[in-house]
PDB file of C-alpha atoms in Angstrom:
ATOM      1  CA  UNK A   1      99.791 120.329  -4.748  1.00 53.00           C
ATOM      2  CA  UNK A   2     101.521 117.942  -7.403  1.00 49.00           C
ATOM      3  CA  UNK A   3      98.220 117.259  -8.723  1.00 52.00           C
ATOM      4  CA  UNK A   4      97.174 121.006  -9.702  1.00 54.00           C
ATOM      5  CA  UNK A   5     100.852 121.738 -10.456  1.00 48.00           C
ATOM      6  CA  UNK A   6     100.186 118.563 -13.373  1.00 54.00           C
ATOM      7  CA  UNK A   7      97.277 120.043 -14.491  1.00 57.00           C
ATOM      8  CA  UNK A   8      98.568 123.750 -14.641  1.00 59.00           C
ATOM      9  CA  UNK A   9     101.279 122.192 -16.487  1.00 60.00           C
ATOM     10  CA  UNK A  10      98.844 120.560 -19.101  1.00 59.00           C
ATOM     11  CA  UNK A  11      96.888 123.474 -19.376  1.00 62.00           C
ATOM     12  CA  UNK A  12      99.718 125.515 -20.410  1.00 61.00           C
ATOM     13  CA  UNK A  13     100.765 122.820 -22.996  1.00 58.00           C
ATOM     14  CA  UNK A  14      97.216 123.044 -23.953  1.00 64.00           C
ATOM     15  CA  UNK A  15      97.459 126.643 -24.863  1.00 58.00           C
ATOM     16  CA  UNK A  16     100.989 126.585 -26.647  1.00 63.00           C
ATOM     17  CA  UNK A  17      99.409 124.169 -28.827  1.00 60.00           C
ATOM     18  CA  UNK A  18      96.433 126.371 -29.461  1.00 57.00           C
ATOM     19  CA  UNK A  19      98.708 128.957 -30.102  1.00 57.00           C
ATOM     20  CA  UNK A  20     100.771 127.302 -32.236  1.00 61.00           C
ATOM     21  CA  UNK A  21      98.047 125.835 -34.428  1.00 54.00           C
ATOM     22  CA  UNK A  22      96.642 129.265 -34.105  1.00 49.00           C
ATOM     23  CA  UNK A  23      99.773 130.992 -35.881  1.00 54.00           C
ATOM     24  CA  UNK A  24     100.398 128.051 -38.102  1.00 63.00           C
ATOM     25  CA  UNK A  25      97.178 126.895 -39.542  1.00 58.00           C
ATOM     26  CA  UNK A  26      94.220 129.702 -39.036  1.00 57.00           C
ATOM     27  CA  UNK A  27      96.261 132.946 -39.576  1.00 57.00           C
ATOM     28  CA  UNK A  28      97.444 132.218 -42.506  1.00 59.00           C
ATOM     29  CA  UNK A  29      94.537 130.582 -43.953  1.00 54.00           C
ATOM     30  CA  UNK A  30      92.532 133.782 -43.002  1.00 52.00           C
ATOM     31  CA  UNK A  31      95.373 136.089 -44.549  1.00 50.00           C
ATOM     32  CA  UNK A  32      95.032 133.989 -47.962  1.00 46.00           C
ATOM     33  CA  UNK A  33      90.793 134.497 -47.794  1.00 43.00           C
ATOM     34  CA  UNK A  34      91.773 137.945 -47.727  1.00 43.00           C
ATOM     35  CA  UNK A  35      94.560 137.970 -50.163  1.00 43.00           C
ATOM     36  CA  UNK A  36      92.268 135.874 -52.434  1.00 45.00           C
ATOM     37  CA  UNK A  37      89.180 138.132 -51.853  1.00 50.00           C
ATOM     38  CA  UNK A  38      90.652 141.559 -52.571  1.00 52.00           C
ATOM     39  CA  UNK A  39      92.262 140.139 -56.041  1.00 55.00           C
ATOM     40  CA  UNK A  40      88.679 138.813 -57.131  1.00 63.00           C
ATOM     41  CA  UNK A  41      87.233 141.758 -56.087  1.00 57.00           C
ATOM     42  CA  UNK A  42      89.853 143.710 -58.096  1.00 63.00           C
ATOM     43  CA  UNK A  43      89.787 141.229 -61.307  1.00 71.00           C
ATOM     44  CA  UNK A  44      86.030 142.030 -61.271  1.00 74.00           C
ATOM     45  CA  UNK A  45      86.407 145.825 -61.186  1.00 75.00           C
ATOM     46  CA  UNK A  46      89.171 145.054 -64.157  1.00 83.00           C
ATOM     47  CA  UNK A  47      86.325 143.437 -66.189  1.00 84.00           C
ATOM     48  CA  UNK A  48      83.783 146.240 -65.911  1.00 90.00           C
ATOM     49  CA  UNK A  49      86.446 147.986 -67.990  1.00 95.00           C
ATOM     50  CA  UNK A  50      86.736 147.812 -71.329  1.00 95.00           C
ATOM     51  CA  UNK A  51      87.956 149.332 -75.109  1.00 95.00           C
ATOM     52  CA  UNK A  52      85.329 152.048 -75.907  1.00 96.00           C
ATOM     53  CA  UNK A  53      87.501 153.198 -78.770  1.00 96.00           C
ATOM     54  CA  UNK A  54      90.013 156.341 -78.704  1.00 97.00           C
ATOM     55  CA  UNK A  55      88.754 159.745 -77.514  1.00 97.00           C
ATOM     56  CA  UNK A  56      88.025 162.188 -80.945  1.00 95.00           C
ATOM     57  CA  UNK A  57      90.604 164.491 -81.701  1.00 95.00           C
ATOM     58  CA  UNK A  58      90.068 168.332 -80.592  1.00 95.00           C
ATOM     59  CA  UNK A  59      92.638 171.373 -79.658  1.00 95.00           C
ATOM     60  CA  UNK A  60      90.289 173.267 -76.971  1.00 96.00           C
ATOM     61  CA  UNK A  61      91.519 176.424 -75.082  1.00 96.00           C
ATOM     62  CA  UNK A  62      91.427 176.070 -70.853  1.00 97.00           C
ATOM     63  CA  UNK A  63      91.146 178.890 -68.010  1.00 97.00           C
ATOM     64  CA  UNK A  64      94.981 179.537 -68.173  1.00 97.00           C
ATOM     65  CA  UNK A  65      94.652 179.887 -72.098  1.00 97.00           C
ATOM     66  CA  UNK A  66      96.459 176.083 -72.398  1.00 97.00           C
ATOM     67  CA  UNK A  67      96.096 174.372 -75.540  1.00 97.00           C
ATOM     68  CA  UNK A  68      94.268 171.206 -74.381  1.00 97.00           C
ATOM     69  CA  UNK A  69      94.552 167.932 -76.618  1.00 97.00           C
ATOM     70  CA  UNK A  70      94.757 164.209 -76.952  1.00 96.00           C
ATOM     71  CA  UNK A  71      98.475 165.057 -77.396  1.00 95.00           C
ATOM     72  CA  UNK A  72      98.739 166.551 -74.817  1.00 95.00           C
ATOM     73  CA  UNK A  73      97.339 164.082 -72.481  1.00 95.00           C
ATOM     74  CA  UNK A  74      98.770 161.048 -73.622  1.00 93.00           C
ATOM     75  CA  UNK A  75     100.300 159.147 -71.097  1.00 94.00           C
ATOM     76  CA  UNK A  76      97.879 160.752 -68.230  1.00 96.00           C
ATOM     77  CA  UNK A  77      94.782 159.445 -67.068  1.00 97.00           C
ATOM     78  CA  UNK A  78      91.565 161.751 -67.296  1.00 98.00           C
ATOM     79  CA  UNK A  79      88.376 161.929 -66.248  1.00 98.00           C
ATOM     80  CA  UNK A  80      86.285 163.703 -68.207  1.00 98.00           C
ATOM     81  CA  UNK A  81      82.447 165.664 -67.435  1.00 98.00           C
ATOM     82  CA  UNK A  82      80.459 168.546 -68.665  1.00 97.00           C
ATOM     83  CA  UNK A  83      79.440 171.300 -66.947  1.00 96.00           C
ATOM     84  CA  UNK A  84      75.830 172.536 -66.640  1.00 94.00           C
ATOM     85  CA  UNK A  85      75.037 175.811 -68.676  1.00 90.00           C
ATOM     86  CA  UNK A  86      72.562 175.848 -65.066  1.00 92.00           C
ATOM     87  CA  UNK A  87      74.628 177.322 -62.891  1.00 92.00           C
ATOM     88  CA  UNK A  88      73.253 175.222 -59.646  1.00 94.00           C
ATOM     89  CA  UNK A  89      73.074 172.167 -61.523  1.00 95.00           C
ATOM     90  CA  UNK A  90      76.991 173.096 -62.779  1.00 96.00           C
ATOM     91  CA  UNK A  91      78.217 173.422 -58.927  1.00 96.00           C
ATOM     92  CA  UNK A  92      76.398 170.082 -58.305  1.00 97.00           C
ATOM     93  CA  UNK A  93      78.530 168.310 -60.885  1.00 97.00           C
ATOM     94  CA  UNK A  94      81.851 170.176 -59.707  1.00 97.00           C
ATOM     95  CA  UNK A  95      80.931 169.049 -56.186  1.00 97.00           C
ATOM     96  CA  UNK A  96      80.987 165.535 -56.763  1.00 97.00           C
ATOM     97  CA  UNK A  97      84.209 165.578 -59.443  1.00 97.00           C
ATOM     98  CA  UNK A  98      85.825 167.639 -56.463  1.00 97.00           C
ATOM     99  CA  UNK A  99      85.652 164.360 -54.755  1.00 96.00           C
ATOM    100  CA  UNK A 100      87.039 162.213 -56.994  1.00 96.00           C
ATOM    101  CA  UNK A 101      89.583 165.163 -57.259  1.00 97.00           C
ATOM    102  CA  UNK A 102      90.511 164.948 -53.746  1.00 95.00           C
ATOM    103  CA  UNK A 103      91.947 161.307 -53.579  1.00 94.00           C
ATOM    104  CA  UNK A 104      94.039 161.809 -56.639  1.00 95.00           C
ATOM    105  CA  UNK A 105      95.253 165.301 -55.736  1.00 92.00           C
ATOM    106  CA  UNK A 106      98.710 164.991 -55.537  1.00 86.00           C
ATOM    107  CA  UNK A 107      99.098 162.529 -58.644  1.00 91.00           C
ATOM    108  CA  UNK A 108     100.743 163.565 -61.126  1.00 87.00           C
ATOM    109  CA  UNK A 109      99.217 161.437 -64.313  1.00 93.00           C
ATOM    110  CA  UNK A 110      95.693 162.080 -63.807  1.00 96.00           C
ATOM    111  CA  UNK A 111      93.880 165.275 -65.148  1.00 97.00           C
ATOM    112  CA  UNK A 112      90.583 166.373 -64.769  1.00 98.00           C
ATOM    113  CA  UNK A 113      88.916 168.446 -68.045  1.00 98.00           C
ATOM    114  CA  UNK A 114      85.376 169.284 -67.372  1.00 98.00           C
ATOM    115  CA  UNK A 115      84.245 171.236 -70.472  1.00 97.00           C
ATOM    116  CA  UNK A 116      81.811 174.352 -70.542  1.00 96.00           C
ATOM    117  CA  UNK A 117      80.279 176.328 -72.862  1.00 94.00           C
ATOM    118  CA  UNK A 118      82.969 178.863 -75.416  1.00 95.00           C
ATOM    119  CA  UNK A 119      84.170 181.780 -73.402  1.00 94.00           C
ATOM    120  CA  UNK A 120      87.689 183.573 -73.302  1.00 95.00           C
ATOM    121  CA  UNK A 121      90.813 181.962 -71.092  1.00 96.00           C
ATOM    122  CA  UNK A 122      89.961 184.980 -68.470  1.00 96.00           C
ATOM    123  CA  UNK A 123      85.896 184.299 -68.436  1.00 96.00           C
ATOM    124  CA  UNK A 124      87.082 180.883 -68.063  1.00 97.00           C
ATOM    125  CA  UNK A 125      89.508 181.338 -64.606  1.00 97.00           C
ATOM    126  CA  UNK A 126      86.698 183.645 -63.257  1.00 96.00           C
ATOM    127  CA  UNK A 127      84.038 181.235 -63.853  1.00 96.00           C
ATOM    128  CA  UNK A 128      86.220 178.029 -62.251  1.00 97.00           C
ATOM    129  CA  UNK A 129      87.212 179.965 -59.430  1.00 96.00           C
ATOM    130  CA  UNK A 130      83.370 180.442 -58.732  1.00 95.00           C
ATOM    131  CA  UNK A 131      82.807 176.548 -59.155  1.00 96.00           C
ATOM    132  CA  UNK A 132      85.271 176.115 -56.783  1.00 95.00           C
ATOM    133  CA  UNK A 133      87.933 174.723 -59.339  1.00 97.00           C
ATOM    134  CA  UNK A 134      91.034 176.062 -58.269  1.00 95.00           C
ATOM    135  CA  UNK A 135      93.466 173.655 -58.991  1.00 96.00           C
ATOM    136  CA  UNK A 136      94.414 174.935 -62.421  1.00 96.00           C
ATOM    137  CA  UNK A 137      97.212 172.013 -63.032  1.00 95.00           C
ATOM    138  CA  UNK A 138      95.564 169.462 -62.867  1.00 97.00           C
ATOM    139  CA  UNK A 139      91.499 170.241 -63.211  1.00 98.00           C
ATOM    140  CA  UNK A 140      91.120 172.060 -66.230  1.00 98.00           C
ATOM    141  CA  UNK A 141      87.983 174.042 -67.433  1.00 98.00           C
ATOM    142  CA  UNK A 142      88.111 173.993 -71.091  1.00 97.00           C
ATOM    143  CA  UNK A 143      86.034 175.880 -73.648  1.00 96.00           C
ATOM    144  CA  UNK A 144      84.109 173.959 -76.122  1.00 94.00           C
ATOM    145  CA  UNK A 145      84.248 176.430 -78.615  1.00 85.00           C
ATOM    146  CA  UNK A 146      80.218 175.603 -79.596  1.00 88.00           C
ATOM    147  CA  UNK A 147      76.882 176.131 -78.069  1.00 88.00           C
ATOM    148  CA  UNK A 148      76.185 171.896 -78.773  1.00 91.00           C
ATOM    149  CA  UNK A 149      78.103 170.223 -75.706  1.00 93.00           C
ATOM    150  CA  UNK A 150      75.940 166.700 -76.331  1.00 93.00           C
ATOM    151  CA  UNK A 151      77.582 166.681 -79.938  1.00 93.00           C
ATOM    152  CA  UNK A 152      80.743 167.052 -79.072  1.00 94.00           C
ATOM    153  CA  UNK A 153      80.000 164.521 -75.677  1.00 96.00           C
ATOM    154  CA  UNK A 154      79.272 161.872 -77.886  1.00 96.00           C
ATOM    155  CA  UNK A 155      81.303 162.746 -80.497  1.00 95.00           C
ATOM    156  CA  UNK A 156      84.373 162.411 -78.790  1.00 96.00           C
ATOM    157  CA  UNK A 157      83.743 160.771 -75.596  1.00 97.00           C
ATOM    158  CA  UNK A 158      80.579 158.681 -75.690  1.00 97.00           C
ATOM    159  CA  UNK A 159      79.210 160.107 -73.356  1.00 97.00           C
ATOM    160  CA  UNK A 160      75.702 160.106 -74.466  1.00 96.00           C
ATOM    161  CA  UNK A 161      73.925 162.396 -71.772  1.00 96.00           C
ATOM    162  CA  UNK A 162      76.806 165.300 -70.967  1.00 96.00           C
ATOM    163  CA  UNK A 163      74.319 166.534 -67.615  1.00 94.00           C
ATOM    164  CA  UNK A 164      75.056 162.965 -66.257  1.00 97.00           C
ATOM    165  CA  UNK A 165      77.899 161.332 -67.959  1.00 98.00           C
ATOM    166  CA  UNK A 166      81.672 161.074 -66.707  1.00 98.00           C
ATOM    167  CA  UNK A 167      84.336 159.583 -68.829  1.00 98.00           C
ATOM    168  CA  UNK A 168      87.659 157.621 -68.007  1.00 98.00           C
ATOM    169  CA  UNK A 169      90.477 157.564 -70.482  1.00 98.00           C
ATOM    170  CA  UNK A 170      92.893 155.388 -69.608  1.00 97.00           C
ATOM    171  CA  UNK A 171      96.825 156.740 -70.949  1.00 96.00           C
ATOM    172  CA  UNK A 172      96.678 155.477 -74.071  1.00 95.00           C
ATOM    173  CA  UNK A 173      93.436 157.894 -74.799  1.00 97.00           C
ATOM    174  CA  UNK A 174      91.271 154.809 -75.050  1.00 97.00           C
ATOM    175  CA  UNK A 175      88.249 155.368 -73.376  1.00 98.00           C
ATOM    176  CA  UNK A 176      87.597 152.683 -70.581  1.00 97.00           C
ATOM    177  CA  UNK A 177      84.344 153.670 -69.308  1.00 97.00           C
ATOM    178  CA  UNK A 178      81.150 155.932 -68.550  1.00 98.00           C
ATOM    179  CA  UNK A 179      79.769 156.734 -65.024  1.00 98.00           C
ATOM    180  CA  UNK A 180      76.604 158.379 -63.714  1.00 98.00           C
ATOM    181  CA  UNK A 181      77.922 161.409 -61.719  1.00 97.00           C
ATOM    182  CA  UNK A 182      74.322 161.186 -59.508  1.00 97.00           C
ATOM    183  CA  UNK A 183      75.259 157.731 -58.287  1.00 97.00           C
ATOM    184  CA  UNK A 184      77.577 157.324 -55.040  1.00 96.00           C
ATOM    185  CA  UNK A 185      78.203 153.959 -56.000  1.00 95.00           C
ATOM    186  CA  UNK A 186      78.971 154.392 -59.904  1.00 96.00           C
ATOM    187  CA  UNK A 187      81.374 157.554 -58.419  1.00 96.00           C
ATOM    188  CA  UNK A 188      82.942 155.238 -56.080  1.00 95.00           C
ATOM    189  CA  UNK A 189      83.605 152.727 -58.499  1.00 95.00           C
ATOM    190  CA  UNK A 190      85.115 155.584 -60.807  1.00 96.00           C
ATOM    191  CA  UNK A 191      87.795 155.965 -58.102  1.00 95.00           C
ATOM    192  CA  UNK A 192      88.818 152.579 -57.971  1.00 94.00           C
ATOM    193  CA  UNK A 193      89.114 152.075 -61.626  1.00 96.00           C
ATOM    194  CA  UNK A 194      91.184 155.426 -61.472  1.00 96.00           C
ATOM    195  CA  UNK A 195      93.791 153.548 -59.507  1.00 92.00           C
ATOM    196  CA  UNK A 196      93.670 150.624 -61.849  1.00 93.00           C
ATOM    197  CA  UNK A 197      94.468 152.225 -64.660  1.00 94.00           C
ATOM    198  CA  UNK A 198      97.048 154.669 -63.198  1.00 90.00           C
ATOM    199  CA  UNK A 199     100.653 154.092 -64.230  1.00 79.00           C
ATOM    200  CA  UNK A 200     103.050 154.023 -61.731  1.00 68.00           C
ATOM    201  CA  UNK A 201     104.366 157.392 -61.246  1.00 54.00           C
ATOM    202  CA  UNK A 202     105.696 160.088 -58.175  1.00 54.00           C
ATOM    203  CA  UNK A 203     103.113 161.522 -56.388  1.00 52.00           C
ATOM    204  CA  UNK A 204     103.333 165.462 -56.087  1.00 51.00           C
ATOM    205  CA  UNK A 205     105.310 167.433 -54.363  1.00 55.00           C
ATOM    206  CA  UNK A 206     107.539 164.656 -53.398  1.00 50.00           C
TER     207      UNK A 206
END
């Protein structure tokens, strides 16, 4: 009996010190991989980004007959696309903005400004309500005001292919960076640089 009760006592001194190397040694160790990881990973996304040059200037009409402008938005973050004159290919885009939308939906300094071909402010409400953009605040439809949407994408976005292209301009209207809309992972990498170049701000509603 004193023999197992020595070795049940060992064995228990056994594990506190496992533990205690455990909590001393290996958590932390693995925390700081993690730490470490997540900032590399987030220094690299910071790299992809760069100075593109400021976004043209232009004073465009949206679906609630708002003046939209670099003025206007300075200080927000935007995300910028073209919509389709094809009307499937136009719900296609909206589709995949919608989910870039969706994680920044109750932020209050990012906008969304997907341009279209010229129509009236009423046209314009009609025609985003059928695209399923009904979030007039903060996703705004915006009249081009000409026929030539790839002149006017590269003019004041670079964005050299307006089917394809999404822009990100950071608050400063400096444009950061251009995204294929058709790839998950460019789209997924849009939403991360989103939160990069967010400022800190109240998140709506609140």
């Amino acid at each position: 009996m004193e023999e197992n009760f020595g070795t049940d006592n060992k064995n228990k001194a056994r594990f506190r010190a496992a533990m205690t190397f455990l909590i001393l040694f290996i958590l932390p160790a693995g925390s700081w991989y993690f730490m470490s990881s997540g900032l590399n990973y987030r220094k690299k996304s910071q790299s992809e980004l760069s100075d593109m040059g400021k976004v043209g200037a232009f004073e465009m009409k949206n679906q609630t007959n708002l003046t939209i402008s670099p003025e206007l938005l300075k200080g927000k973050v935007a995300v910028v696309n073209f919509i389709s004159k094809d009307i499937a290919t136009a719900k296609k885009q909206v589709a995949r903005i919608a989910k870039v939308h969706q994680s920044f939906d109750n932020t209050e300094d990012v906008v969304f400004l997907s341009f279209t071909l010229p129509d009236t402010a009423n046209n314009l409400l009609v025609r985003a309500n059928k695209l399923g953009i009904t979030d007039n605040k903060q996703w705004y439809l915006i009249s081009t005001g000409t026929e030539d949407l790839t002149y006017i994408s590269k003019k004041l976005f670079h964005i050299d292919n307006p089917e394809s292209g999404v822009a990100l301009i950071d608050t400063s209207m400096s444009i950061r960076r251009v995204y294929d809309i058709n790839s998950n992972k460019e789209m997924g990498r849009l939403v991360e640089q989103i939160a990069i170049v967010i400022p800190e701000q109240p998140r709506r509603g609140m």
